[in-house]
Amino acid sequence: MNCQLNRNLQLLKVVPPVLGGFKPSLAAKGNPTGGMNLTPSLPALDLFNEYAKTRHCTLEKTRILHARSLQTGWLPSTLFVANSLLGWYCKSQAMLDAVKLFDTIPEPNVISWNTVISSYNDRFLFEESWRFYRRMHASGFPPNDITYGSVLSACASLSAPILGELVYSLSEKNGSFSSGYVRAGMIDLFAKNGRLEDAFKVFNEVNCGNVVCWNSMISGAVRNGQNSVALHLFQRMGREFMLPNTFTFSSVLTACGALEDIQIGRAVHGWVIKCNSKDVFVGTAIVDLYAKVGDMDEAAKEFNRMPVRNVVSWTAIISGFVKKDDSVAALKIFRQMKSTNERINNFTITSVLTACAKPDMAKEAIQIHCWIVKAGFHLDAVVGAALLNTYLKLDAFDCSEMLFSEMDEIKNPGIWAVMISSLAQSHNSGRAVEMFRKMLQEGQRPDKFSYSSILSVVNCLHLGRQIHCHALKFGSVFDLSVGSSLFTMYSKSGSLQDSYEVFEQIPFRDNVSWTSMIAGFAEHGCGKQALSLFRDMVSAGNKPDQNTLTAALGACSVLQSLHKGREIHGYVFRAGLGTESFAGGALVSMYAKCGALAFASKVFDMLPKKDQVACSSLVSGYAQNGLLEEAVVLFHEMIASNFKVDSFTISSALGAINSLDLGLQVHTLVTKVGLASELSVGSSLVTMYSKCGNIVDCSKAFDQIDEPDLISWTSLIASYASHGKGEEALQVYDHMIEKGIQPDAVTFVEIISACSHAGLVERGHSCFHSMTRDFGIEPDNRHFACMVDLLGRSGRLKEAERFIDSMPIDPDSLVWTSLLAACKLHGDVELGKVAAEKVMELAPGRSGTYISLSNIFADVGKWKEAVEIRRRMSRIGVIKEPGWSFT
């Protein structure tokens, strides 16, 4: 018998023993087997132990041994043989054979059940694992700690916390809840499903002395982005004299990397050195830590010290160099990785492609693309998306479109999203919309990134509503990023009501969504609603960040409410953000726009680091409040301090300049930094040259603007109008209409004013009526005042009076002042007296009205009446301000 077994053993050709075998005592644990034989004879035990020690369990060898066991009669009477064969079938990935064998075991024990359940888990067959456990539970067989832990692991992978809670309740009922293995499984289940608080409850139920529970809790916190909580747990672990292991170290180092906390990270690194840990995962975490904090020299040293490296280690060091913007070093490491024949995954390739996404790396990008095709990674959707993104960043749109057209096999919503997003970021809105439509035509369902990208470039309310309906149909509208993009789109399109309705429908709002909505209200002049929303945000328990506070301060600027602004300043101070340059710049801007220049200057002086935002805000504040000299001096200091000036700063400075010589110097600077074609700068240059009386350079500055908008066109029209060049102003207006630019109310004020200065009465009448007829703009008192001035300058005073009487709104002091000026020009005393009385009634403290009426009387020789007007001024306390000049 023994000789026959030895011959059979040689026939199996087993490899040298490595793995430990099953022990008879272990097999005996579990359900009592009655009279069943637990172990075979001693020679058979040697045979089975010998096979159990082999490194590889193949299906063929297992079936041979299974057949021999049936021949010799070991099965089904011997549970040791049955469990051993069961384990070998599972190791051979023959789960069907394993289950068939299990069904032949008359009285399986807990090891039999656990072997199948854990093997299903090892092969990611979690649903089968759960079904097998249900079968075990239905049979009435009592599970042990290993069973519960394995089933909880399956529930975690199935994202089934309810099932996990049922299993955990059974473990509590059966007295296994105190097991560290079971509790660790439940903690991991809750953590993987985002229920960190419930995980903490399980963790704190019993004072745990098991490092596995601590590791599950720490890694769960890291997985949920609660890295500070993970570090707190690690410190608590040390206080309770619980020794960490390699898994603990890797999780804690990951948390330090995410927080970029190099101080704690170095301390943990020192502990790892003290423990002489050579674990590859710990080494990778150390490399990743130094890479994330930007210390690539230390990261490279630790990488070179690693005795064993895996693909994650290589990817971590490559990603670190990419983040440091050292593409050359990243590609060098990648070449070294290929020379070691280390397995390369799609994460490695995406990092390398990111390194190549630079204008001077186009050649390397093509080389990597060739290697990707050769290695077969071109069929991977993640790699395809990264490659597409690389070509788009290289502005190689032809290559990207060719690549995109060849991606039919892997063209998923993510690939479409990359294409749409890149077109949106390159301000190619037309192509982005076209690509989105093509995506829908091919039956693809957009993901949240596609919706967010296309909504960011939509400036047509009709199209935006269509996309909203599509997102609503597929339920994507409730995603935070899609919802935020939707209400931002409505806000940009001027539909604040729709914007707010979408905002209210978002189930969960983060700081970005709150801030976007507050900023939307503020940008549209709805300061009260913005501040009300800010209060709601604070009441809801959300902590405003710098962006939120900046938006709230912008609302105070809109309302010019110094009181509210100071309240938010107090909140900023309590939050410890007052010295931050970003919040500090917003505070300076708020005080400046509210006219509190002293406060603005004080906040500016208190900033430890003054940036261009704070400087620009103060320059703008000085200019808008008439402190022109202070604005110019501060702008000069910015230039002397080598601050990078932007279009906002230069526009503010130009607004304060009324000297042609100084304006020419700033124009030279603008040309040097390449901002002459910017809309705001170009418009400011037009206005500056107009103030200085240089209409020729005014026109030249306009011609330098790449794509002039309505403000730029209106500035040029106003410049011609103020210099009495009505014909030229009207030519500019006609050219603007030909370009498809729609005029607004301000444009018509300037156009009618130009007609007035040039005496073009009929053309002025035509433009006035065109406002409502062609563009739907209702005239206000400014337009009526310009029309009165137009008629009055041409001597049609009675017509001007009838025009005022026919106005659909009550004329204000500006309208009557225009008539008064015309009466003075043409010496109409009676009508001038009527106009003056109306102005005095509407604006009693205005000295210019009294002076104009007095001069009218003096011009026609009515000196007594002129003197009486002067005495009337003295009686009511109206004082004429003395004139002054630069000469």
PDB file of C-alpha atoms in Angstrom, residues 705-823:
ATOM      1  CA  ILE A 705      -8.544  95.811 -29.796  1.00  0.00           C
ATOM      2  CA  ASP A 706      -8.887  92.280 -31.182  1.00  0.00           C
ATOM      3  CA  GLU A 707     -12.629  91.872 -30.752  1.00  0.00           C
ATOM      4  CA  PRO A 708     -14.189  95.101 -29.483  1.00  0.00           C
ATOM      5  CA  ASP A 709     -17.363  94.651 -27.453  1.00  0.00           C
ATOM      6  CA  LEU A 710     -20.250  97.029 -26.846  1.00  0.00           C
ATOM      7  CA  ILE A 711     -18.320  98.971 -24.172  1.00  0.00           C
ATOM      8  CA  SER A 712     -15.409  99.562 -26.564  1.00  0.00           C
ATOM      9  CA  TRP A 713     -17.702 100.757 -29.368  1.00  0.00           C
ATOM     10  CA  THR A 714     -19.621 103.009 -26.982  1.00  0.00           C
ATOM     11  CA  SER A 715     -16.361 104.506 -25.652  1.00  0.00           C
ATOM     12  CA  LEU A 716     -15.297 105.456 -29.183  1.00  0.00           C
ATOM     13  CA  ILE A 717     -18.736 106.915 -29.981  1.00  0.00           C
ATOM     14  CA  ALA A 718     -18.608 108.944 -26.741  1.00  0.00           C
ATOM     15  CA  SER A 719     -15.133 110.217 -27.643  1.00  0.00           C
ATOM     16  CA  TYR A 720     -16.246 111.501 -31.035  1.00  0.00           C
ATOM     17  CA  ALA A 721     -19.437 112.949 -29.505  1.00  0.00           C
ATOM     18  CA  SER A 722     -17.574 114.868 -26.774  1.00  0.00           C
ATOM     19  CA  HIS A 723     -15.296 116.415 -29.418  1.00  0.00           C
ATOM     20  CA  GLY A 724     -18.215 117.583 -31.561  1.00  0.00           C
ATOM     21  CA  LYS A 725     -17.566 115.030 -34.312  1.00  0.00           C
ATOM     22  CA  GLY A 726     -21.156 113.883 -34.708  1.00  0.00           C
ATOM     23  CA  GLU A 727     -20.796 112.523 -38.253  1.00  0.00           C
ATOM     24  CA  GLU A 728     -17.845 110.369 -37.242  1.00  0.00           C
ATOM     25  CA  ALA A 729     -19.730 109.137 -34.157  1.00  0.00           C
ATOM     26  CA  LEU A 730     -22.689 108.122 -36.318  1.00  0.00           C
ATOM     27  CA  GLN A 731     -20.381 106.339 -38.767  1.00  0.00           C
ATOM     28  CA  VAL A 732     -18.944 104.316 -35.874  1.00  0.00           C
ATOM     29  CA  TYR A 733     -22.487 103.522 -34.713  1.00  0.00           C
ATOM     30  CA  ASP A 734     -23.496 102.310 -38.178  1.00  0.00           C
ATOM     31  CA  HIS A 735     -20.362 100.180 -38.407  1.00  0.00           C
ATOM     32  CA  MET A 736     -21.134  98.703 -34.979  1.00  0.00           C
ATOM     33  CA  ILE A 737     -24.635  97.690 -36.125  1.00  0.00           C
ATOM     34  CA  GLU A 738     -23.160  96.106 -39.277  1.00  0.00           C
ATOM     35  CA  LYS A 739     -20.880  94.000 -37.036  1.00  0.00           C
ATOM     36  CA  GLY A 740     -23.935  92.631 -35.236  1.00  0.00           C
ATOM     37  CA  ILE A 741     -23.276  94.429 -31.927  1.00  0.00           C
ATOM     38  CA  GLN A 742     -26.573  95.322 -30.233  1.00  0.00           C
ATOM     39  CA  PRO A 743     -26.576  98.826 -28.671  1.00  0.00           C
ATOM     40  CA  ASP A 744     -27.770  99.409 -25.124  1.00  0.00           C
ATOM     41  CA  ALA A 745     -29.248 102.416 -23.310  1.00  0.00           C
ATOM     42  CA  VAL A 746     -25.807 103.990 -22.723  1.00  0.00           C
ATOM     43  CA  THR A 747     -24.962 103.757 -26.419  1.00  0.00           C
ATOM     44  CA  PHE A 748     -28.087 105.722 -27.334  1.00  0.00           C
ATOM     45  CA  VAL A 749     -27.264 108.424 -24.783  1.00  0.00           C
ATOM     46  CA  GLU A 750     -23.940 108.943 -26.564  1.00  0.00           C
ATOM     47  CA  ILE A 751     -25.483 108.757 -30.056  1.00  0.00           C
ATOM     48  CA  ILE A 752     -28.194 111.364 -29.351  1.00  0.00           C
ATOM     49  CA  SER A 753     -25.561 113.509 -27.612  1.00  0.00           C
ATOM     50  CA  ALA A 754     -23.372 113.303 -30.746  1.00  0.00           C
ATOM     51  CA  CYS A 755     -26.324 114.387 -32.897  1.00  0.00           C
ATOM     52  CA  SER A 756     -26.943 117.256 -30.488  1.00  0.00           C
ATOM     53  CA  HIS A 757     -23.366 118.553 -30.690  1.00  0.00           C
ATOM     54  CA  ALA A 758     -23.364 118.272 -34.477  1.00  0.00           C
ATOM     55  CA  GLY A 759     -26.822 119.810 -34.952  1.00  0.00           C
ATOM     56  CA  LEU A 760     -28.184 116.644 -36.608  1.00  0.00           C
ATOM     57  CA  VAL A 761     -31.756 117.054 -35.384  1.00  0.00           C
ATOM     58  CA  GLU A 762     -33.505 114.675 -37.790  1.00  0.00           C
ATOM     59  CA  ARG A 763     -30.918 111.928 -37.307  1.00  0.00           C
ATOM     60  CA  GLY A 764     -31.220 112.365 -33.556  1.00  0.00           C
ATOM     61  CA  HIS A 765     -35.007 111.987 -33.793  1.00  0.00           C
ATOM     62  CA  SER A 766     -34.526 108.844 -35.874  1.00  0.00           C
ATOM     63  CA  CYS A 767     -32.111 107.278 -33.372  1.00  0.00           C
ATOM     64  CA  PHE A 768     -34.415 108.139 -30.467  1.00  0.00           C
ATOM     65  CA  HIS A 769     -37.387 106.386 -32.048  1.00  0.00           C
ATOM     66  CA  SER A 770     -35.161 103.488 -33.136  1.00  0.00           C
ATOM     67  CA  MET A 771     -34.430 102.681 -29.497  1.00  0.00           C
ATOM     68  CA  THR A 772     -37.877 101.259 -28.822  1.00  0.00           C
ATOM     69  CA  ARG A 773     -38.861 100.299 -32.359  1.00  0.00           C
ATOM     70  CA  ASP A 774     -35.748  98.312 -33.338  1.00  0.00           C
ATOM     71  CA  PHE A 775     -34.107  97.319 -30.063  1.00  0.00           C
ATOM     72  CA  GLY A 776     -36.872  97.306 -27.441  1.00  0.00           C
ATOM     73  CA  ILE A 777     -35.084  99.791 -25.145  1.00  0.00           C
ATOM     74  CA  GLU A 778     -37.385 102.053 -23.168  1.00  0.00           C
ATOM     75  CA  PRO A 779     -35.956 105.615 -22.917  1.00  0.00           C
ATOM     76  CA  ASP A 780     -35.258 107.081 -19.478  1.00  0.00           C
ATOM     77  CA  ASN A 781     -34.608 110.647 -18.284  1.00  0.00           C
ATOM     78  CA  ARG A 782     -31.076 110.602 -19.711  1.00  0.00           C
ATOM     79  CA  HIS A 783     -32.392 110.038 -23.241  1.00  0.00           C
ATOM     80  CA  PHE A 784     -35.161 112.630 -22.814  1.00  0.00           C
ATOM     81  CA  ALA A 785     -32.581 115.144 -21.535  1.00  0.00           C
ATOM     82  CA  CYS A 786     -30.425 114.507 -24.615  1.00  0.00           C
ATOM     83  CA  MET A 787     -33.425 115.044 -26.884  1.00  0.00           C
ATOM     84  CA  VAL A 788     -34.279 118.320 -25.115  1.00  0.00           C
ATOM     85  CA  ASP A 789     -30.649 119.377 -25.552  1.00  0.00           C
ATOM     86  CA  LEU A 790     -30.804 118.375 -29.251  1.00  0.00           C
ATOM     87  CA  LEU A 791     -33.907 120.488 -29.873  1.00  0.00           C
ATOM     88  CA  GLY A 792     -32.741 123.346 -27.663  1.00  0.00           C
ATOM     89  CA  ARG A 793     -29.303 123.699 -29.284  1.00  0.00           C
ATOM     90  CA  SER A 794     -30.979 123.991 -32.698  1.00  0.00           C
ATOM     91  CA  GLY A 795     -33.255 126.785 -31.397  1.00  0.00           C
ATOM     92  CA  ARG A 796     -36.465 124.734 -31.279  1.00  0.00           C
ATOM     93  CA  LEU A 797     -37.283 125.791 -27.720  1.00  0.00           C
ATOM     94  CA  LYS A 798     -41.061 125.572 -28.018  1.00  0.00           C
ATOM     95  CA  GLU A 799     -40.748 122.122 -29.558  1.00  0.00           C
ATOM     96  CA  ALA A 800     -38.467 121.152 -26.683  1.00  0.00           C
ATOM     97  CA  GLU A 801     -41.104 122.407 -24.213  1.00  0.00           C
ATOM     98  CA  ARG A 802     -43.829 120.378 -25.952  1.00  0.00           C
ATOM     99  CA  PHE A 803     -41.519 117.349 -25.945  1.00  0.00           C
ATOM    100  CA  ILE A 804     -41.145 117.637 -22.171  1.00  0.00           C
ATOM    101  CA  ASP A 805     -44.916 117.936 -21.716  1.00  0.00           C
ATOM    102  CA  SER A 806     -45.450 114.753 -23.780  1.00  0.00           C
ATOM    103  CA  MET A 807     -42.945 112.653 -21.821  1.00  0.00           C
ATOM    104  CA  PRO A 808     -44.441 109.370 -20.500  1.00  0.00           C
ATOM    105  CA  ILE A 809     -42.447 109.782 -17.268  1.00  0.00           C
ATOM    106  CA  ASP A 810     -42.023 112.743 -14.943  1.00  0.00           C
ATOM    107  CA  PRO A 811     -39.086 114.898 -16.090  1.00  0.00           C
ATOM    108  CA  ASP A 812     -36.269 115.151 -13.557  1.00  0.00           C
ATOM    109  CA  SER A 813     -33.895 118.026 -12.890  1.00  0.00           C
ATOM    110  CA  LEU A 814     -31.550 116.849 -15.674  1.00  0.00           C
ATOM    111  CA  VAL A 815     -34.265 117.354 -18.320  1.00  0.00           C
ATOM    112  CA  TRP A 816     -35.145 120.860 -17.094  1.00  0.00           C
ATOM    113  CA  THR A 817     -31.444 121.761 -16.774  1.00  0.00           C
ATOM    114  CA  SER A 818     -30.982 120.879 -20.462  1.00  0.00           C
ATOM    115  CA  LEU A 819     -33.844 123.218 -21.366  1.00  0.00           C
ATOM    116  CA  LEU A 820     -32.442 125.945 -19.101  1.00  0.00           C
ATOM    117  CA  ALA A 821     -29.053 125.720 -20.867  1.00  0.00           C
ATOM    118  CA  ALA A 822     -30.768 126.051 -24.248  1.00  0.00           C
ATOM    119  CA  CYS A 823     -32.747 129.086 -23.027  1.00  0.00           C
TER     120      CYS A 823
END
